[in-house]
PDB file of C-alpha atoms in Angstrom:
ATOM      1  CA  MET A 335     -11.900  20.744 -10.885  1.00 44.00           C
ATOM      2  CA  THR A 336      -8.944  23.091 -10.577  1.00 52.00           C
ATOM      3  CA  ASN A 337      -8.730  26.482 -12.191  1.00 59.00           C
ATOM      4  CA  THR A 338      -6.765  26.588 -15.397  1.00 82.00           C
ATOM      5  CA  LYS A 339      -5.403  29.192 -17.745  1.00 91.00           C
ATOM      6  CA  PHE A 340      -8.364  28.466 -20.036  1.00 94.00           C
ATOM      7  CA  ASP A 341     -11.114  29.380 -17.554  1.00 94.00           C
ATOM      8  CA  LYS A 342     -11.690  32.925 -18.826  1.00 95.00           C
ATOM      9  CA  LEU A 343     -12.069  31.688 -22.409  1.00 97.00           C
ATOM     10  CA  ILE A 344     -14.240  28.712 -21.469  1.00 96.00           C
ATOM     11  CA  GLY A 345     -16.394  31.022 -19.340  1.00 95.00           C
ATOM     12  CA  LEU A 346     -17.327  32.937 -22.488  1.00 96.00           C
ATOM     13  CA  LEU A 347     -18.959  29.903 -24.114  1.00 94.00           C
ATOM     14  CA  GLU A 348     -22.450  30.536 -22.757  1.00 93.00           C
ATOM     15  CA  PRO A 349     -22.487  34.329 -23.184  1.00 93.00           C
ATOM     16  CA  LEU A 350     -21.286  33.950 -26.784  1.00 92.00           C
ATOM     17  CA  GLU A 351     -24.224  31.638 -27.447  1.00 88.00           C
ATOM     18  CA  THR A 352     -26.869  33.729 -25.730  1.00 86.00           C
ATOM     19  CA  ASP A 353     -25.756  37.323 -26.419  1.00 82.00           C
ATOM     20  CA  SER A 354     -25.767  39.164 -29.690  1.00 86.00           C
ATOM     21  CA  VAL A 355     -22.364  39.179 -31.361  1.00 91.00           C
ATOM     22  CA  GLY A 356     -22.720  42.703 -32.647  1.00 93.00           C
ATOM     23  CA  GLU A 357     -23.963  44.590 -35.645  1.00 92.00           C
ATOM     24  CA  TRP A 358     -22.706  46.184 -38.816  1.00 92.00           C
ATOM     25  CA  ILE A 359     -22.653  49.963 -38.704  1.00 88.00           C
ATOM     26  CA  ILE A 360     -23.607  51.343 -42.096  1.00 90.00           C
ATOM     27  CA  ASP A 361     -23.228  55.031 -42.840  1.00 85.00           C
ATOM     28  CA  LYS A 362     -26.587  56.416 -43.911  1.00 88.00           C
ATOM     29  CA  GLU A 363     -25.886  59.995 -42.846  1.00 88.00           C
ATOM     30  CA  HIS A 364     -23.374  61.081 -45.469  1.00 85.00           C
ATOM     31  CA  LYS A 365     -23.993  61.783 -49.143  1.00 83.00           C
ATOM     32  CA  GLY A 366     -20.983  60.080 -50.685  1.00 83.00           C
ATOM     33  CA  THR A 367     -19.598  63.221 -52.246  1.00 86.00           C
ATOM     34  CA  GLU A 368     -16.052  64.513 -52.061  1.00 88.00           C
ATOM     35  CA  ASP A 369     -17.105  66.999 -49.392  1.00 87.00           C
ATOM     36  CA  ASP A 370     -19.259  64.493 -47.499  1.00 85.00           C
ATOM     37  CA  PRO A 371     -17.791  61.001 -48.010  1.00 88.00           C
ATOM     38  CA  ILE A 372     -19.527  57.822 -46.879  1.00 87.00           C
ATOM     39  CA  HIS A 373     -17.704  55.805 -44.227  1.00 85.00           C
ATOM     40  CA  PHE A 374     -17.061  52.134 -44.909  1.00 87.00           C
ATOM     41  CA  PRO A 375     -19.326  49.731 -43.018  1.00 89.00           C
ATOM     42  CA  TYR A 376     -17.703  48.260 -39.928  1.00 88.00           C
ATOM     43  CA  PRO A 377     -18.695  45.800 -37.201  1.00 93.00           C
ATOM     44  CA  LYS A 378     -19.519  47.043 -33.732  1.00 93.00           C
ATOM     45  CA  TYR A 379     -19.002  44.122 -31.377  1.00 95.00           C
ATOM     46  CA  THR A 380     -20.808  43.462 -28.121  1.00 95.00           C
ATOM     47  CA  GLU A 381     -19.030  43.484 -24.779  1.00 95.00           C
ATOM     48  CA  VAL A 382     -18.754  39.676 -24.700  1.00 96.00           C
ATOM     49  CA  VAL A 383     -16.903  39.651 -28.046  1.00 96.00           C
ATOM     50  CA  ASN A 384     -14.559  42.352 -26.763  1.00 96.00           C
ATOM     51  CA  GLU A 385     -13.982  40.185 -23.669  1.00 97.00           C
ATOM     52  CA  LEU A 386     -13.077  37.261 -25.954  1.00 97.00           C
ATOM     53  CA  ILE A 387     -10.559  39.402 -27.848  1.00 97.00           C
ATOM     54  CA  ASP A 388      -9.053  40.665 -24.577  1.00 97.00           C
ATOM     55  CA  ALA A 389      -8.907  37.124 -23.154  1.00 97.00           C
ATOM     56  CA  VAL A 390      -6.995  35.841 -26.191  1.00 98.00           C
ATOM     57  CA  TYR A 391      -4.428  38.650 -25.944  1.00 97.00           C
ATOM     58  CA  LYS A 392      -4.133  38.216 -22.167  1.00 97.00           C
ATOM     59  CA  PHE A 393      -3.587  34.479 -22.638  1.00 97.00           C
ATOM     60  CA  GLU A 394      -0.816  35.226 -25.135  1.00 97.00           C
ATOM     61  CA  ASP A 395       0.857  37.628 -22.680  1.00 97.00           C
ATOM     62  CA  GLU A 396       0.631  35.245 -19.718  1.00 96.00           C
ATOM     63  CA  ASN A 397       1.592  32.056 -21.591  1.00 96.00           C
ATOM     64  CA  PRO A 398       4.579  32.788 -23.863  1.00 96.00           C
ATOM     65  CA  GLU A 399       5.353  29.064 -24.048  1.00 96.00           C
ATOM     66  CA  TYR A 400       2.386  28.707 -26.442  1.00 97.00           C
ATOM     67  CA  GLU A 401       4.274  30.871 -28.979  1.00 97.00           C
ATOM     68  CA  LEU A 402       1.068  32.460 -30.255  1.00 97.00           C
ATOM     69  CA  THR A 403       2.985  35.170 -32.095  1.00 96.00           C
ATOM     70  CA  LYS A 404       3.660  32.329 -34.577  1.00 97.00           C
ATOM     71  CA  TYR A 405      -0.049  31.438 -34.969  1.00 97.00           C
ATOM     72  CA  GLY A 406       0.287  31.147 -38.762  1.00 96.00           C
ATOM     73  CA  GLU A 407       3.119  28.627 -38.468  1.00 97.00           C
ATOM     74  CA  LEU A 408       1.275  26.755 -35.714  1.00 98.00           C
ATOM     75  CA  LEU A 409      -1.794  26.445 -37.943  1.00 97.00           C
ATOM     76  CA  LYS A 410       0.331  25.301 -40.890  1.00 97.00           C
ATOM     77  CA  GLU A 411       1.956  22.608 -38.714  1.00 97.00           C
ATOM     78  CA  ARG A 412      -1.574  21.279 -38.148  1.00 97.00           C
ATOM     79  CA  GLY A 413      -2.432  21.279 -41.838  1.00 96.00           C
ATOM     80  CA  LEU A 414      -4.486  24.483 -41.716  1.00 96.00           C
ATOM     81  CA  GLU A 415      -4.305  27.731 -43.610  1.00 94.00           C
ATOM     82  CA  TRP A 416      -4.740  31.103 -41.948  1.00 94.00           C
ATOM     83  CA  GLY A 417      -8.059  31.727 -43.632  1.00 91.00           C
ATOM     84  CA  GLN A 418     -11.672  31.724 -42.561  1.00 90.00           C
ATOM     85  CA  ARG A 419     -12.792  28.611 -44.442  1.00 92.00           C
ATOM     86  CA  SER A 420      -9.813  26.499 -43.385  1.00 94.00           C
ATOM     87  CA  MET A 421     -10.072  27.602 -39.766  1.00 96.00           C
ATOM     88  CA  GLU A 422     -13.857  27.202 -39.548  1.00 95.00           C
ATOM     89  CA  ASN A 423     -13.695  23.705 -41.038  1.00 95.00           C
ATOM     90  CA  ALA A 424     -10.780  22.535 -38.890  1.00 96.00           C
ATOM     91  CA  ASP A 425     -11.275  19.179 -37.211  1.00 96.00           C
ATOM     92  CA  VAL A 426     -10.349  20.025 -33.639  1.00 97.00           C
ATOM     93  CA  SER A 427     -11.502  16.766 -32.078  1.00 96.00           C
ATOM     94  CA  ASN A 428      -7.901  15.710 -31.373  1.00 95.00           C
ATOM     95  CA  MET A 429      -6.185  19.101 -31.493  1.00 97.00           C
ATOM     96  CA  ASP A 430      -3.946  20.191 -28.649  1.00 96.00           C
ATOM     97  CA  ALA A 431      -4.395  23.408 -26.675  1.00 96.00           C
ATOM     98  CA  GLN A 432      -1.667  25.225 -28.595  1.00 97.00           C
ATOM     99  CA  GLY A 433      -3.514  24.527 -31.854  1.00 97.00           C
ATOM    100  CA  ILE A 434      -6.818  25.755 -30.433  1.00 97.00           C
ATOM    101  CA  MET A 435      -5.185  28.904 -29.126  1.00 98.00           C
ATOM    102  CA  ALA A 436      -3.532  29.451 -32.526  1.00 98.00           C
ATOM    103  CA  LEU A 437      -7.006  29.287 -34.097  1.00 98.00           C
ATOM    104  CA  LEU A 438      -8.320  31.859 -31.639  1.00 98.00           C
ATOM    105  CA  MET A 439      -5.317  34.142 -32.138  1.00 98.00           C
ATOM    106  CA  GLY A 440      -5.580  33.744 -35.914  1.00 97.00           C
ATOM    107  CA  MET A 441      -9.233  34.792 -35.722  1.00 97.00           C
ATOM    108  CA  VAL A 442      -8.457  37.855 -33.610  1.00 97.00           C
ATOM    109  CA  ARG A 443      -5.588  38.888 -35.898  1.00 97.00           C
ATOM    110  CA  ALA A 444      -7.737  38.339 -39.010  1.00 95.00           C
ATOM    111  CA  GLU A 445     -10.009  41.156 -37.880  1.00 94.00           C
ATOM    112  CA  ARG A 446      -7.183  43.607 -38.591  1.00 92.00           C
ATOM    113  CA  PHE A 447      -7.274  42.637 -42.263  1.00 91.00           C
ATOM    114  CA  CYS A 448     -10.926  41.754 -42.746  1.00 91.00           C
ATOM    115  CA  ASP A 449     -13.635  43.601 -40.847  1.00 93.00           C
ATOM    116  CA  GLY A 450     -16.180  41.152 -39.487  1.00 94.00           C
ATOM    117  CA  ALA A 451     -13.883  38.101 -39.425  1.00 95.00           C
ATOM    118  CA  ILE A 452     -14.599  37.494 -35.745  1.00 96.00           C
ATOM    119  CA  MET A 453     -18.332  37.892 -36.273  1.00 95.00           C
ATOM    120  CA  GLY A 454     -18.259  35.355 -39.088  1.00 94.00           C
ATOM    121  CA  MET A 455     -16.352  32.758 -37.096  1.00 95.00           C
ATOM    122  CA  ILE A 456     -18.595  33.132 -34.067  1.00 96.00           C
ATOM    123  CA  LYS A 457     -21.774  32.910 -36.150  1.00 94.00           C
ATOM    124  CA  SER A 458     -20.470  29.852 -38.035  1.00 95.00           C
ATOM    125  CA  GLY A 459     -20.113  27.957 -34.744  1.00 95.00           C
ATOM    126  CA  ALA A 460     -16.344  27.612 -35.117  1.00 96.00           C
ATOM    127  CA  VAL A 461     -15.526  29.554 -31.941  1.00 97.00           C
ATOM    128  CA  LYS A 462     -17.974  27.448 -29.944  1.00 96.00           C
ATOM    129  CA  LYS A 463     -16.304  24.300 -31.302  1.00 97.00           C
ATOM    130  CA  TRP A 464     -12.859  25.628 -30.352  1.00 98.00           C
ATOM    131  CA  LEU A 465     -13.885  26.664 -26.845  1.00 97.00           C
ATOM    132  CA  MET A 466     -15.618  23.337 -26.273  1.00 97.00           C
ATOM    133  CA  ARG A 467     -12.374  21.591 -27.228  1.00 97.00           C
ATOM    134  CA  LEU A 468     -10.512  23.723 -24.657  1.00 96.00           C
ATOM    135  CA  GLN A 469     -13.082  22.614 -22.096  1.00 95.00           C
ATOM    136  CA  GLU A 470     -12.472  18.955 -23.020  1.00 95.00           C
ATOM    137  CA  LEU A 471      -8.721  19.452 -22.677  1.00 93.00           C
ATOM    138  CA  LYS A 472      -9.214  21.070 -19.265  1.00 90.00           C
ATOM    139  CA  GLU A 473     -11.348  18.131 -18.110  1.00 89.00           C
ATOM    140  CA  MET A 474      -8.646  15.666 -19.202  1.00 85.00           C
ATOM    141  CA  GLN A 475      -6.061  17.297 -16.912  1.00 75.00           C
TER     142      GLN A 475
END
């Protein structure tokens, strides 16, 4: 089987299943006063999750024809909303590669607005489902 532009992403399937995704960092050191405020909890992702994020952005840079800057529009064209529930429940069994990549980009971009979005989508099994669909598409080539 020939190498494809999806290999880096597909290669993360197994590590995402076997490694920890990350953990929530909760501030237990500060008092919560004006002089010593408590920091909001935030996710600290493992290296494999950071590799996934980097791979999605690299794919976008190297494949402008996928138009991933318009991920919201691409999802809408496929009857999906840019939201965790809609994206996690998406039926990707017949989705094209552009749609799968729009899901992945939407997930990565969601993290900017909602801490832990990536963690939630990985733990729900949605990312595995999306990457497995990319693998199917690669095998059909």
